[in-house]
C-alpha cells in the first residue's frame, strides 16, 4: 500500500471513530391542560390548519385582496428573503464537513549574481509546480463541526417557520382590516341616513315652532341631534379613510375600489364551525411553536460544540502534484511530489473561557426551553380566548338584534304619542338616540362575531398556503 492510500485509510478510520458530544434532544412536556376550557366535542372535520384560506374565506373580493397582500406585503417579502439568508448560512456551515479541494499551479524564476554563485558566474534558475489538495480540514472527532451544522440547520427551520407564521398573521390581518372597513362603511351609511332623518325632523320642528305648536326647547333639542349626527358622519368618514390606508399598507399597494366592501356581510365563510381539537395539535400546527422548538434544538446543538471545545482539534493539510525546473518536464516521469501536514491543538489553559462558553450555551438552552413553553402557553391562550368569545358572541348578537327591534318599536310609539300630544318631544329624542346607539352597537357585534372567526382560524394555525407563497 502506497503512502497516499495509507493516509486516506487513516483519515477514514479517524472519521469513523468520531463521536458527538451534543446532548440528546427531548421535547419538554407541554405546560398547558389537555383540553380547552370552552371547547365542545365536535364531529369529525378537517383541522383548521388543513383548510386553505381560499376555502375558508368565501367572499371573492376578500380573497382577491388577500392575494394582493401575499404578492406585495413587505413584511412577508422580508420573511422570504430571511429564509434565503438562513439557507445560505446553513450551506456555508455544512461545507465544513468536507475538505475544500483546490488546484494550484505556479512558477518562479530567480537570478543569482556571480558574487554569490558557486560557479563564479551569474545564473537564472526556474521552478514550476502544479498540484491539488486541501488545507486545514478539521477531523470532526468530537462532533464540533456536526453540532454547528445541526445548529445552522435548526436555525434555517426556524426561519422557514417565521415565514409561515408571517403569512398566517398577514391573512388574518387583511381579513380583519377588510371586515373593519366594511363595518365602518356601514356605520357611516347609518350615520348619514340618521343625519338626513334628523334634518327632516328639525325642519318639521321648526315649522311647528313657527306656528307656536312647540317650544324653543324642543327646537334646540332637535338642533342638537342634527349637530351630533353631523359630528358622527365626519368621524366615520375619517375612520373609513384610515381603514383604507391600513388595508393598503397590509396589501402593499392601493386596493382597487372594486375589491372594497360596501357593507358588512352576515357570513364570512361557507364552512361548518371550526373544531378546536386538542392543545397537543398546536405543537404540530402552529408555526410559531415550531419556530420556538427549532430554536431550542439549535441551542441544544450549540452545547455539543461548546463541549467539543475542551478536546483536541486535529486539522489536515495535504497536496499532491508535480514539480520540475523546466516547464516542459513538469508532468514528466519522476516529477511527482506530495505533502502531508497534520496539526493538533490541545487546550491547556484559557482562564476559564471554554467553561464559560459551555455555561453560556447551557443557559441559552434553558432560555429556549422557557421561550418554547411560553409559545405553547400563548398559543393555548389565543385559542381559549377565541373559543370563549365564540361561545358568547352568538347570544350577544341575538340580544343586540332584539334590542334594535325593541328600540325601533319604542321610537314609533313615541313619535305617534308626540303627534297626538300625549308625550313631549323629549321622549322622541330619547327614542331616536337609543335606536341609533343600538343600531351602531349591532354593527359592532356583527363585526366582533366575524373577527372572532378570523381570530380562531388563525389561532388554530389556519391561513397557510404553500402554493400562494411559492
Short mmCIF file of C-alpha atoms in Angstrom, two decimals:
data_model
loop_
_atom_site.label_atom_id
_atom_site.label_comp_id
_atom_site.label_asym_id
_atom_site.label_seq_id
_atom_site.Cartn_x
_atom_site.Cartn_y
_atom_site.Cartn_z
CA UNK A 1 0.00 0.00 0.00
CA UNK A 2 1.46 3.35 -1.03
CA UNK A 3 1.61 6.35 1.22
CA UNK A 4 -1.34 8.35 -0.24
CA UNK A 5 -3.61 5.32 0.11
CA UNK A 6 -2.40 4.81 3.68
CA UNK A 7 -3.17 8.41 4.51
CA UNK A 8 -6.67 8.17 3.06
CA UNK A 9 -7.35 5.00 5.03
CA UNK A 10 -6.11 6.65 8.21
CA UNK A 11 -8.33 9.66 7.63
CA UNK A 12 -11.38 7.45 7.03
CA UNK A 13 -10.67 5.50 10.22
CA UNK A 14 -10.41 8.67 12.28
CA UNK A 15 -13.69 9.97 10.87
CA UNK A 16 -15.42 6.65 11.53
CA UNK A 17 -14.47 6.66 15.19
CA UNK A 18 -15.66 10.23 15.71
CA UNK A 19 -18.25 10.84 18.38
CA UNK A 20 -20.73 13.62 19.14
CA UNK A 21 -20.91 15.41 22.47
CA UNK A 22 -24.26 17.02 21.64
CA UNK A 23 -26.88 16.12 24.30
CA UNK A 24 -29.84 14.08 23.11
CA UNK A 25 -32.84 16.29 22.41
CA UNK A 26 -36.01 15.67 24.38
CA UNK A 27 -39.11 17.75 23.77
CA UNK A 28 -40.19 19.47 27.01
CA UNK A 29 -43.54 18.48 28.46
CA UNK A 30 -46.45 20.65 27.40
CA UNK A 31 -47.18 23.25 30.11
CA UNK A 32 -50.93 23.55 29.28
CA UNK A 33 -54.03 21.48 30.09
CA UNK A 34 -55.11 18.63 27.81
CA UNK A 35 -58.32 20.40 26.77
CA UNK A 36 -59.52 23.96 26.20
CA UNK A 37 -61.84 25.30 28.90
CA UNK A 38 -64.58 26.38 26.45
CA UNK A 39 -64.13 23.63 23.86
CA UNK A 40 -67.03 21.37 22.94
CA UNK A 41 -66.96 17.96 21.33
CA UNK A 42 -67.30 18.31 17.58
CA UNK A 43 -67.98 15.90 14.77
CA UNK A 44 -65.07 14.74 12.65
CA UNK A 45 -63.95 17.64 10.49
CA UNK A 46 -60.71 18.82 8.92
CA UNK A 47 -58.40 20.75 11.22
CA UNK A 48 -58.16 24.49 10.66
CA UNK A 49 -54.52 24.17 9.62
CA UNK A 50 -55.61 21.83 6.81
CA UNK A 51 -58.18 24.28 5.42
CA UNK A 52 -56.77 26.55 2.74
CA UNK A 53 -57.60 30.20 3.30
CA UNK A 54 -59.24 30.30 -0.16
CA UNK A 55 -61.72 27.72 1.09
CA UNK A 56 -62.22 29.44 4.43
CA UNK A 57 -62.95 32.94 3.10
CA UNK A 58 -65.93 32.78 0.77
CA UNK A 59 -66.15 36.41 -0.38
CA UNK A 60 -64.36 36.75 -3.76
CA UNK A 61 -63.43 40.38 -3.07
CA UNK A 62 -61.75 39.41 0.18
CA UNK A 63 -59.89 36.54 -1.48
CA UNK A 64 -58.54 38.85 -4.18
CA UNK A 65 -57.46 41.38 -1.54
CA UNK A 66 -55.57 38.66 0.33
CA UNK A 67 -53.90 37.58 -2.93
CA UNK A 68 -52.79 41.17 -3.46
CA UNK A 69 -51.30 41.30 0.03
CA UNK A 70 -49.46 38.00 -0.37
CA UNK A 71 -47.88 39.31 -3.55
CA UNK A 72 -46.88 42.76 -2.27
CA UNK A 73 -46.65 42.86 1.52
CA UNK A 74 -43.15 43.92 2.60
CA UNK A 75 -43.11 42.00 5.87
CA UNK A 76 -43.80 38.77 4.02
CA UNK A 77 -41.17 39.67 1.44
CA UNK A 78 -38.58 40.18 4.20
CA UNK A 79 -39.54 36.82 5.74
CA UNK A 80 -38.95 35.08 2.40
CA UNK A 81 -35.57 36.78 1.99
CA UNK A 82 -34.60 35.79 5.52
CA UNK A 83 -35.18 32.17 4.53
CA UNK A 84 -32.75 32.54 1.65
CA UNK A 85 -30.21 34.10 4.02
CA UNK A 86 -30.60 31.26 6.54
CA UNK A 87 -30.33 28.67 3.76
CA UNK A 88 -27.07 30.23 2.60
CA UNK A 89 -25.72 30.27 6.18
CA UNK A 90 -26.58 26.58 6.55
CA UNK A 91 -24.84 25.70 3.30
CA UNK A 92 -21.73 27.58 4.39
CA UNK A 93 -21.65 25.74 7.72
CA UNK A 94 -22.36 22.36 6.09
CA UNK A 95 -19.42 22.82 3.73
CA UNK A 96 -17.08 22.50 6.71
CA UNK A 97 -17.98 18.81 6.93
CA UNK A 98 -15.98 18.24 3.75
CA UNK A 99 -12.45 19.22 2.75
CA UNK A 100 -12.18 22.18 0.41
CA UNK A 101 -10.21 20.79 -2.51
CA UNK A 102 -8.40 23.24 -4.76
CA UNK A 103 -5.89 23.09 -7.59
CA UNK A 104 -2.86 25.31 -7.80
CA UNK A 105 -0.05 25.97 -10.17
CA UNK A 106 2.86 28.37 -10.21
CA UNK A 107 6.34 29.12 -11.34
CA UNK A 108 9.32 31.06 -10.05
CA UNK A 109 12.45 32.45 -11.68
CA UNK A 110 15.47 33.56 -9.65
CA UNK A 111 18.71 35.19 -10.77
CA UNK A 112 21.82 34.55 -8.66
CA UNK A 113 24.63 37.13 -9.06
CA UNK A 114 28.20 36.00 -9.80
CA UNK A 115 29.41 37.06 -6.37
CA UNK A 116 27.01 34.58 -4.74
CA UNK A 117 27.16 31.82 -7.34
CA UNK A 118 29.26 28.75 -6.64
CA UNK A 119 30.31 28.67 -10.30
CA UNK A 120 31.59 32.25 -10.20
CA UNK A 121 29.15 33.43 -12.86
CA UNK A 122 25.58 34.64 -12.65
CA UNK A 123 22.79 32.19 -13.45
CA UNK A 124 18.98 32.09 -13.62
CA UNK A 125 17.07 29.17 -12.10
CA UNK A 126 13.45 28.20 -12.75
CA UNK A 127 10.96 26.12 -10.78
CA UNK A 128 7.45 25.11 -11.82
CA UNK A 129 4.81 23.24 -9.84
CA UNK A 130 1.20 22.06 -10.20
CA UNK A 131 -0.84 20.26 -7.56
CA UNK A 132 -4.20 19.54 -5.97
CA UNK A 133 -5.01 19.26 -2.29
CA UNK A 134 -6.82 20.62 0.75
CA UNK A 135 -5.77 22.78 3.65
CA UNK A 136 -6.74 22.90 7.35
CA UNK A 137 -9.50 20.29 7.10
CA UNK A 138 -10.68 19.54 10.63
CA UNK A 139 -11.27 15.93 11.61
CA UNK A 140 -14.56 16.13 13.46
CA UNK A 141 -13.62 13.54 16.09
CA UNK A 142 -15.78 15.05 18.84
CA UNK A 143 -18.68 16.39 16.79
CA UNK A 144 -17.90 20.11 16.96
CA UNK A 145 -18.50 20.72 13.26
CA UNK A 146 -21.52 18.44 13.19
CA UNK A 147 -23.02 20.28 16.17
CA UNK A 148 -22.53 23.62 14.43
CA UNK A 149 -24.07 22.17 11.29
CA UNK A 150 -27.11 20.98 13.25
CA UNK A 151 -27.41 24.41 14.84
CA UNK A 152 -27.39 26.11 11.43
CA UNK A 153 -29.96 23.62 10.11
CA UNK A 154 -32.36 24.24 13.01
CA UNK A 155 -31.95 28.00 12.60
CA UNK A 156 -32.94 27.54 8.97
CA UNK A 157 -36.03 25.56 10.02
CA UNK A 158 -36.91 28.33 12.49
CA UNK A 159 -36.64 30.99 9.79
CA UNK A 160 -38.88 28.97 7.49
CA UNK A 161 -41.43 28.72 10.32
CA UNK A 162 -41.29 32.51 10.67
CA UNK A 163 -42.29 32.81 7.04
CA UNK A 164 -45.35 30.59 7.53
CA UNK A 165 -46.26 32.42 10.72
CA UNK A 166 -45.94 35.76 8.92
CA UNK A 167 -48.27 34.62 6.16
CA UNK A 168 -50.86 33.27 8.60
CA UNK A 169 -50.80 36.56 10.51
CA UNK A 170 -50.97 38.58 7.29
CA UNK A 171 -54.01 36.68 6.00
CA UNK A 172 -55.80 37.24 9.32
CA UNK A 173 -54.83 40.91 9.49
CA UNK A 174 -56.03 41.57 5.94
CA UNK A 175 -59.32 39.81 6.65
CA UNK A 176 -59.82 41.75 9.89
CA UNK A 177 -58.94 45.08 8.25
CA UNK A 178 -61.27 44.34 5.33
CA UNK A 179 -64.13 43.49 7.70
CA UNK A 180 -63.44 46.59 9.81
CA UNK A 181 -63.64 48.74 6.69
CA UNK A 182 -66.94 47.07 5.79
CA UNK A 183 -68.33 47.74 9.28
CA UNK A 184 -67.21 51.37 9.32
CA UNK A 185 -68.70 51.92 5.87
CA UNK A 186 -72.00 50.53 7.14
CA UNK A 187 -71.75 52.71 10.23
CA UNK A 188 -71.10 55.72 8.01
CA UNK A 189 -74.16 54.91 5.89
CA UNK A 190 -76.27 54.60 9.05
CA UNK A 191 -74.92 57.91 10.35
CA UNK A 192 -75.70 59.62 7.02
CA UNK A 193 -79.24 58.18 6.99
CA UNK A 194 -79.68 59.30 10.59
CA UNK A 195 -78.47 62.80 9.72
CA UNK A 196 -80.95 63.03 6.85
CA UNK A 197 -83.75 61.83 9.10
CA UNK A 198 -82.86 64.30 11.84
CA UNK A 199 -82.68 67.15 9.35
CA UNK A 200 -86.22 66.32 8.30
CA UNK A 201 -87.25 66.17 11.94
CA UNK A 202 -85.56 69.53 12.59
CA UNK A 203 -87.40 71.12 9.66
CA UNK A 204 -90.71 69.79 10.96
CA UNK A 205 -89.96 71.00 14.49
CA UNK A 206 -89.01 74.45 13.16
CA UNK A 207 -92.35 74.75 11.32
CA UNK A 208 -94.22 73.70 14.44
CA UNK A 209 -92.24 76.26 16.46
CA UNK A 210 -93.08 78.99 13.96
CA UNK A 211 -96.73 78.06 14.28
CA UNK A 212 -96.46 78.10 18.07
CA UNK A 213 -97.17 74.37 18.37
CA UNK A 214 -93.89 73.56 20.13
CA UNK A 215 -91.34 75.20 22.37
CA UNK A 216 -87.91 76.69 21.85
CA UNK A 217 -86.55 73.82 23.97
CA UNK A 218 -87.84 71.22 21.52
CA UNK A 219 -86.29 73.15 18.62
CA UNK A 220 -82.94 73.36 20.41
CA UNK A 221 -83.05 69.65 21.22
CA UNK A 222 -83.75 68.79 17.57
CA UNK A 223 -80.87 71.02 16.51
CA UNK A 224 -78.54 69.28 18.99
CA UNK A 225 -79.43 65.91 17.49
CA UNK A 226 -78.60 67.18 14.00
CA UNK A 227 -75.26 68.55 15.16
CA UNK A 228 -74.47 65.28 16.89
CA UNK A 229 -75.28 63.34 13.71
CA UNK A 230 -73.09 65.68 11.66
CA UNK A 231 -70.22 65.01 14.04
CA UNK A 232 -70.79 61.25 13.80
CA UNK A 233 -70.74 61.42 10.00
CA UNK A 234 -67.45 63.33 9.99
CA UNK A 235 -65.95 60.87 12.50
CA UNK A 236 -66.92 57.80 10.47
CA UNK A 237 -65.68 59.35 7.25
CA UNK A 238 -62.28 59.77 8.89
CA UNK A 239 -62.41 56.17 10.16
CA UNK A 240 -63.23 54.85 6.69
CA UNK A 241 -60.27 56.76 5.23
CA UNK A 242 -57.98 55.37 7.95
CA UNK A 243 -59.32 51.85 7.34
CA UNK A 244 -58.49 52.15 3.65
CA UNK A 245 -54.97 53.33 4.49
CA UNK A 246 -54.45 50.43 6.88
CA UNK A 247 -55.69 47.95 4.29
CA UNK A 248 -53.39 49.46 1.65
CA UNK A 249 -50.40 49.12 4.00
CA UNK A 250 -51.16 45.45 4.59
CA UNK A 251 -51.72 44.83 0.90
CA UNK A 252 -48.51 46.61 -0.02
CA UNK A 253 -50.38 48.57 -2.69
CA UNK A 254 -53.56 50.57 -3.15
CA UNK A 255 -56.58 48.27 -3.06
CA UNK A 256 -58.84 48.84 -6.12
CA UNK A 257 -62.28 50.21 -5.34
CA UNK A 258 -63.96 47.17 -6.85
CA UNK A 259 -62.35 44.98 -4.15
CA UNK A 260 -63.57 47.11 -1.24
CA UNK A 261 -66.68 46.00 0.68
CA UNK A 262 -69.80 48.15 0.67
CA UNK A 263 -71.25 46.80 3.89
CA UNK A 264 -70.66 44.11 6.48
CA UNK A 265 -71.82 40.68 5.41
CA UNK A 266 -73.54 38.37 7.87
CA UNK A 267 -71.34 35.42 6.91
CA UNK A 268 -67.61 35.03 6.42
CA UNK A 269 -67.28 31.52 5.11
CA UNK A 270 -69.38 28.61 3.96
CA UNK A 271 -67.63 26.07 6.18
CA UNK A 272 -69.06 24.46 9.30
CA UNK A 273 -67.89 25.61 12.70
CA UNK A 274 -64.15 25.13 13.15
CA UNK A 275 -63.23 22.28 15.50
CA UNK A 276 -60.83 23.33 18.23
CA UNK A 277 -59.13 19.95 18.50
CA UNK A 278 -56.74 19.39 21.41
CA UNK A 279 -53.85 21.58 22.59
CA UNK A 280 -51.28 18.95 21.59
CA UNK A 281 -52.13 19.66 17.95
CA UNK A 282 -50.66 23.13 18.38
CA UNK A 283 -47.21 21.52 18.63
CA UNK A 284 -47.61 20.28 15.07
CA UNK A 285 -49.77 23.04 13.54
CA UNK A 286 -48.68 26.40 14.88
CA UNK A 287 -45.57 27.67 13.05
CA UNK A 288 -44.61 29.96 15.94
CA UNK A 289 -44.45 26.91 18.22
CA UNK A 290 -42.42 25.08 15.58
CA UNK A 291 -40.10 28.08 15.38
CA UNK A 292 -39.58 28.05 19.15
CA UNK A 293 -38.82 24.31 19.11
CA UNK A 294 -36.34 24.67 16.23
CA UNK A 295 -34.54 27.41 18.13
CA UNK A 296 -34.48 25.13 21.18
CA UNK A 297 -32.89 22.35 19.13
CA UNK A 298 -30.35 24.84 17.76
CA UNK A 299 -29.42 25.85 21.31
CA UNK A 300 -29.14 22.17 22.24
CA UNK A 301 -26.73 21.61 19.34
CA UNK A 302 -24.66 24.59 20.45
CA UNK A 303 -23.95 22.77 23.71
CA UNK A 304 -22.31 19.97 21.72
CA UNK A 305 -20.00 22.46 20.00
CA UNK A 306 -19.12 24.05 23.35
CA UNK A 307 -18.32 20.64 24.89
CA UNK A 308 -16.13 19.65 21.93
CA UNK A 309 -14.00 22.75 22.52
CA UNK A 310 -12.48 21.00 25.57
CA UNK A 311 -10.95 18.30 23.40
CA UNK A 312 -8.08 18.37 20.89
CA UNK A 313 -8.69 19.62 17.37
CA UNK A 314 -6.88 17.88 14.54
CA UNK A 315 -6.51 19.55 11.15
CA UNK A 316 -5.06 18.06 7.98
CA UNK A 317 -3.30 19.73 5.07
CA UNK A 318 -2.29 17.61 2.08
CA UNK A 319 -1.27 18.22 -1.52
CA UNK A 320 -0.13 16.08 -4.41
CA UNK A 321 1.23 17.14 -7.77
CA UNK A 322 4.34 17.66 -9.90
CA UNK A 323 7.36 19.94 -9.70
CA UNK A 324 10.35 20.48 -12.02
CA UNK A 325 12.93 23.01 -13.02
CA UNK A 326 11.62 23.03 -16.58
CA UNK A 327 8.08 23.73 -17.68
CA UNK A 328 8.35 21.06 -20.35
CA UNK A 329 9.26 18.41 -17.77
CA UNK A 330 6.54 19.42 -15.28
CA UNK A 331 4.44 16.29 -15.86
CA UNK A 332 7.29 14.03 -16.84
CA UNK A 333 8.37 10.88 -15.07
CA UNK A 334 9.83 11.32 -11.62
CA UNK A 335 8.36 14.81 -11.13
CA UNK A 336 5.69 13.73 -8.63
CA UNK A 337 5.57 15.40 -5.25
CA UNK A 338 3.29 15.35 -2.21
CA UNK A 339 2.99 16.87 1.24
CA UNK A 340 1.02 15.83 4.29
CA UNK A 341 0.93 18.11 7.33
CA UNK A 342 -1.36 17.17 10.23
CA UNK A 343 -1.64 19.60 13.14
CA UNK A 344 -3.15 19.12 16.58
CA UNK A 345 -4.30 21.78 19.00
CA UNK A 346 -4.74 20.77 22.63
CA UNK A 347 -6.30 23.25 25.09
CA UNK A 348 -4.26 23.66 28.26
CA UNK A 349 -5.15 26.97 29.90
CA UNK A 350 -7.58 29.67 28.82
CA UNK A 351 -8.57 31.27 32.16
CA UNK A 352 -11.97 29.58 32.12
CA UNK A 353 -13.09 30.83 28.70
CA UNK A 354 -14.19 27.39 27.45
CA UNK A 355 -16.08 26.62 30.64
CA UNK A 356 -17.81 29.99 30.48
CA UNK A 357 -18.73 29.32 26.85
CA UNK A 358 -20.24 25.95 27.83
CA UNK A 359 -22.14 27.52 30.72
CA UNK A 360 -23.46 30.19 28.37
CA UNK A 361 -24.60 27.52 25.90
CA UNK A 362 -26.42 25.60 28.63
CA UNK A 363 -28.11 28.76 29.91
CA UNK A 364 -29.06 29.60 26.33
CA UNK A 365 -30.71 26.19 26.04
CA UNK A 366 -32.64 26.77 29.28
CA UNK A 367 -33.80 30.14 27.96
CA UNK A 368 -35.05 28.49 24.79
CA UNK A 369 -36.92 25.92 26.87
CA UNK A 370 -38.73 28.74 28.69
CA UNK A 371 -39.48 30.52 25.40
CA UNK A 372 -40.78 27.29 23.88
CA UNK A 373 -43.10 26.74 26.85
CA UNK A 374 -44.23 30.37 26.64
CA UNK A 375 -45.01 29.95 22.93
CA UNK A 376 -47.24 26.97 23.76
CA UNK A 377 -48.94 28.86 26.58
CA UNK A 378 -49.52 31.89 24.34
CA UNK A 379 -50.97 29.70 21.61
CA UNK A 380 -53.21 27.96 24.15
CA UNK A 381 -54.48 31.29 25.45
CA UNK A 382 -55.21 32.63 21.96
CA UNK A 383 -57.32 29.58 21.14
CA UNK A 384 -59.02 29.56 24.55
CA UNK A 385 -59.86 33.28 24.29
CA UNK A 386 -61.28 32.86 20.80
CA UNK A 387 -63.38 29.89 21.94
CA UNK A 388 -64.65 31.87 24.92
CA UNK A 389 -65.79 34.70 22.65
CA UNK A 390 -67.31 32.27 20.16
CA UNK A 391 -69.36 30.69 22.92
CA UNK A 392 -70.99 34.00 23.88
CA UNK A 393 -70.95 36.22 20.80
CA UNK A 394 -73.97 34.38 19.38
CA UNK A 395 -76.01 35.19 22.48
CA UNK A 396 -74.75 38.77 22.38
CA UNK A 397 -75.77 39.12 18.74
CA UNK A 398 -79.23 37.71 19.46
CA UNK A 399 -79.73 40.09 22.38
CA UNK A 400 -78.49 43.10 20.40
CA UNK A 401 -80.79 42.28 17.49
CA UNK A 402 -83.73 42.10 19.88
CA UNK A 403 -82.67 45.43 21.40
CA UNK A 404 -82.63 47.12 17.99
CA UNK A 405 -86.15 45.84 17.28
CA UNK A 406 -87.37 46.99 20.67
CA UNK A 407 -85.87 50.49 20.35
CA UNK A 408 -87.26 50.85 16.83
CA UNK A 409 -90.73 49.97 18.10
CA UNK A 410 -90.30 52.38 21.01
CA UNK A 411 -89.38 55.13 18.56
CA UNK A 412 -92.51 54.53 16.50
CA UNK A 413 -94.70 54.62 19.60
CA UNK A 414 -93.07 57.79 20.97
CA UNK A 415 -93.50 59.56 17.60
CA UNK A 416 -97.14 58.56 17.50
CA UNK A 417 -97.75 59.72 21.07
CA UNK A 418 -95.96 63.01 20.38
CA UNK A 419 -98.10 63.56 17.27
CA UNK A 420 -101.25 63.14 19.40
CA UNK A 421 -99.85 65.43 22.08
CA UNK A 422 -99.59 62.72 24.73
CA UNK A 423 -95.80 62.92 25.24
CA UNK A 424 -93.25 65.69 24.93
CA UNK A 425 -90.68 65.85 22.16
CA UNK A 426 -88.06 64.83 24.71
CA UNK A 427 -89.42 61.27 24.59
CA UNK A 428 -88.96 61.22 20.81
CA UNK A 429 -85.39 62.48 21.13
CA UNK A 430 -84.51 59.82 23.69
CA UNK A 431 -86.01 57.11 21.48
CA UNK A 432 -84.06 58.37 18.47
CA UNK A 433 -80.79 58.32 20.43
CA UNK A 434 -81.47 54.82 21.81
CA UNK A 435 -82.34 53.43 18.38
CA UNK A 436 -79.24 54.91 16.77
CA UNK A 437 -76.93 53.66 19.52
CA UNK A 438 -78.50 50.19 19.37
CA UNK A 439 -78.09 50.02 15.58
CA UNK A 440 -74.43 51.07 15.79
CA UNK A 441 -73.82 48.51 18.55
CA UNK A 442 -75.44 45.81 16.41
CA UNK A 443 -72.94 46.51 13.62
CA UNK A 444 -70.13 46.25 16.16
CA UNK A 445 -71.45 42.93 17.46
CA UNK A 446 -71.73 41.50 13.94
CA UNK A 447 -68.15 42.63 13.30
CA UNK A 448 -66.98 41.02 16.55
CA UNK A 449 -68.57 37.70 15.53
CA UNK A 450 -66.85 37.70 12.13
CA UNK A 451 -63.48 38.84 13.50
CA UNK A 452 -63.71 36.11 16.14
CA UNK A 453 -64.00 33.55 13.35
CA UNK A 454 -60.88 35.02 11.73
CA UNK A 455 -59.02 35.01 15.04
CA UNK A 456 -59.90 31.40 15.85
CA UNK A 457 -58.88 30.28 12.35
CA UNK A 458 -55.51 31.99 12.80
CA UNK A 459 -55.01 30.74 16.38
CA UNK A 460 -55.54 27.16 15.20
CA UNK A 461 -52.82 27.56 12.58
CA UNK A 462 -55.05 28.22 9.58
CA UNK A 463 -54.11 30.58 6.78
CA UNK A 464 -51.05 28.93 5.30
CA UNK A 465 -50.93 28.01 1.63
CA UNK A 466 -47.62 26.96 0.10
CA UNK A 467 -48.94 27.45 -3.43
CA UNK A 468 -49.66 31.10 -2.72
CA UNK A 469 -46.16 31.79 -1.49
CA UNK A 470 -44.02 29.74 -3.81
#
